[in-house]
Amino acid sequence: MSELQAYLSEGQALDTLIKSEGLSAQINKLREWQCRRLLTSHQNLYAQKQFAPAMDFFTKELYGPNDFSQRDKDIEKALPLMESALSDRTLETFGIALQLNTLSYRLDLE
C-alpha cells in the first residue's frame, strides 16, 4: 500500500466510524459552523477575488458538511494512475491534503 493510499484509507476508516456511531449529523453541524466561522473571521480575504475561489473550494469540496465518501472512492480508483502520471511535487501536495483531511476527521471526533 502506498503512502497516499494509507492516508486515504485512514480518512475513509474515520468516515466509516462516524457513520457507524451515528455521529454524521453532529459532525456535519460542527463542520457547517467551522465553515461559517472561517468565512466570517476571514471575510476580508473572502471578499478578494484571488482568495474567494480557494475558500469556496475548501468549504465545499474539502471540509464542509458534505458526504465525501464518493469523492474518496473516486480518488481511490484513480490513485494508481495519479501515482504513475503526476510529478513527485504534485503527489507530495496531494499527500499533504490527504493528511489534513485525516487530521480534520480526528479533530472533529474529539
Coordinates of N, CA and C in Angstrom, one line a residue, residues 14-82:
L14 N -12.1 6.6 9.3 CA -12.7 7.5 10.2 C -14.1 8.0 9.8
D15 N -14.3 8.1 8.5 CA -15.6 8.4 8.0 C -16.6 7.3 8.3
T16 N -16.2 6.1 8.1 CA -17.0 4.9 8.4 C -17.3 4.9 9.9
L17 N -16.4 5.2 10.7 CA -16.6 5.2 12.2 C -17.7 6.3 12.5
I18 N -17.6 7.4 12.0 CA -18.5 8.5 12.2 C -19.9 8.0 11.8
K19 N -20.1 7.4 10.7 CA -21.4 6.9 10.2 C -21.9 5.8 11.1
S20 N -21.0 4.8 11.5 CA -21.5 3.7 12.2 C -21.8 4.0 13.7
E21 N -21.2 5.1 14.2 CA -21.5 5.6 15.5 C -22.7 6.5 15.6
G22 N -23.3 6.8 14.4 CA -24.4 7.7 14.3 C -24.1 9.2 14.6
L23 N -22.8 9.5 14.2 CA -22.4 10.9 14.5 C -22.4 11.8 13.3
S24 N -22.9 11.4 12.2 CA -22.9 12.2 11.0 C -23.5 13.5 11.1
A25 N -24.7 13.6 11.7 CA -25.4 14.8 11.9 C -24.6 15.8 12.8
Q26 N -24.1 15.3 13.8 CA -23.3 16.2 14.8 C -22.0 16.7 14.1
I27 N -21.4 15.8 13.4 CA -20.1 16.2 12.7 C -20.4 17.2 11.6
N28 N -21.5 17.0 10.9 CA -21.9 18.0 9.8 C -22.3 19.3 10.4
K29 N -22.9 19.4 11.6 CA -23.2 20.6 12.2 C -21.9 21.3 12.6
L30 N -21.0 20.6 13.2 CA -19.7 21.2 13.6 C -19.0 21.7 12.3
R31 N -19.0 21.0 11.3 CA -18.3 21.4 10.0 C -19.0 22.6 9.4
E32 N -20.3 22.7 9.5 CA -21.0 23.8 9.0 C -20.6 25.1 9.8
W33 N -20.6 24.9 11.1 CA -20.2 26.0 12.0 C -18.8 26.4 11.7
Q34 N -17.9 25.5 11.6 CA -16.5 25.8 11.3 C -16.4 26.6 10.0
C35 N -17.1 26.2 9.0 CA -17.0 26.9 7.7 C -17.6 28.3 7.8
R36 N -18.7 28.4 8.5 CA -19.2 29.8 8.7 C -18.3 30.7 9.4
R37 N -17.7 30.1 10.5 CA -16.7 30.8 11.3 C -15.5 31.2 10.4
L38 N -15.0 30.3 9.6 CA -13.9 30.6 8.7 C -14.2 31.8 7.8
L39 N -15.3 31.7 7.1 CA -15.7 32.7 6.2 C -16.0 34.1 6.8
T40 N -16.5 34.0 8.1 CA -16.8 35.3 8.8 C -15.5 35.9 9.3
S41 N -14.7 35.0 9.9 CA -13.4 35.5 10.5 C -12.5 36.1 9.5
H42 N -12.6 35.5 8.3 CA -11.7 36.0 7.2 C -12.4 36.6 6.0
Q43 N -13.5 37.3 6.4 CA -14.3 38.0 5.4 C -13.5 38.9 4.5
N44 N -12.5 39.6 5.1 CA -11.7 40.5 4.2 C -11.0 39.7 3.1
L45 N -10.5 38.5 3.4 CA -9.9 37.7 2.4 C -10.9 37.2 1.4
Y46 N -12.0 36.7 1.9 CA -13.1 36.1 1.1 C -13.6 37.1 0.1
A47 N -13.6 38.4 0.5 CA -14.1 39.5 -0.4 C -13.1 39.7 -1.6
Q48 N -11.9 39.2 -1.5 CA -10.9 39.4 -2.6 C -11.0 38.3 -3.6
K49 N -11.0 38.7 -4.9 CA -11.2 37.8 -6.0 C -10.2 36.6 -6.0
Q50 N -9.0 36.9 -5.6 CA -7.9 35.9 -5.7 C -8.1 34.8 -4.6
F51 N -8.8 35.1 -3.5 CA -8.9 34.2 -2.4 C -10.2 33.5 -2.3
A52 N -11.3 34.1 -2.8 CA -12.6 33.6 -2.7 C -12.7 32.1 -3.3
P53 N -12.2 31.9 -4.5 CA -12.3 30.5 -5.0 C -11.6 29.5 -4.1
A54 N -10.5 29.8 -3.5 CA -9.8 28.8 -2.7 C -10.6 28.6 -1.4
M55 N -11.2 29.6 -0.9 CA -12.0 29.4 0.3 C -13.3 28.7 0.0
D56 N -13.9 28.9 -1.1 CA -15.1 28.1 -1.5 C -14.7 26.7 -1.7
F57 N -13.6 26.4 -2.4 CA -13.1 25.1 -2.6 C -12.9 24.3 -1.3
F58 N -12.3 25.0 -0.3 CA -12.1 24.4 1.0 C -13.4 24.1 1.7
T59 N -14.3 25.0 1.7 CA -15.6 24.8 2.5 C -16.6 24.0 1.8
K60 N -16.4 23.8 0.5 CA -17.4 22.9 -0.2 C -16.9 21.6 -0.7
E61 N -15.6 21.5 -1.0 CA -15.0 20.3 -1.6 C -14.1 19.6 -0.7
L62 N -13.5 20.2 0.3 CA -12.6 19.6 1.2 C -13.1 19.3 2.6
Y63 N -13.8 20.2 3.1 CA -14.1 20.1 4.6 C -15.6 20.2 4.9
G64 N -16.3 20.9 4.2 CA -17.7 21.3 4.6 C -18.6 20.2 5.0
P65 N -19.8 20.5 5.4 CA -20.8 19.5 5.9 C -21.4 18.6 4.8
N66 N -20.5 17.9 4.1 CA -20.9 17.1 3.0 C -20.5 15.6 3.2
D67 N -21.1 14.7 2.5 CA -20.6 13.3 2.5 C -19.6 13.2 1.3
F68 N -18.3 13.0 1.7 CA -17.3 12.9 0.8 C -16.9 11.5 0.4
S69 N -17.7 10.5 0.8 CA -17.3 9.1 0.6 C -17.2 8.8 -0.9
Q70 N -18.1 9.4 -1.8 CA -17.9 9.1 -3.2 C -16.7 9.8 -3.8
R71 N -16.4 10.9 -3.3 CA -15.1 11.6 -3.7 C -13.9 10.7 -3.4
D72 N -13.9 10.2 -2.2 CA -12.8 9.3 -1.7 C -12.7 8.0 -2.5
K73 N -13.9 7.5 -2.9 CA -13.9 6.2 -3.7 C -13.3 6.6 -5.1
D74 N -13.7 7.7 -5.6 CA -13.2 8.1 -6.9 C -11.6 8.3 -6.9
I75 N -11.2 8.9 -5.8 CA -9.7 9.1 -5.6 C -9.0 7.7 -5.5
E76 N -9.6 6.9 -4.8 CA -9.0 5.5 -4.6 C -8.9 4.8 -5.9
K77 N -9.9 5.0 -6.8 CA -9.9 4.3 -8.1 C -8.8 5.0 -9.0
A78 N -8.7 6.3 -8.9 CA -7.7 7.0 -9.8 C -6.3 7.0 -9.2
L79 N -6.1 6.6 -8.0 CA -4.8 6.8 -7.4 C -3.7 6.1 -8.1
P80 N -3.8 4.9 -8.5 CA -2.7 4.2 -9.2 C -2.3 5.0 -10.5
L81 N -3.2 5.5 -11.2 CA -2.9 6.3 -12.4 C -2.2 7.7 -12.0
M82 N -2.8 8.3 -10.9 CA -2.2 9.5 -10.4 C -0.8 9.3 -10.0

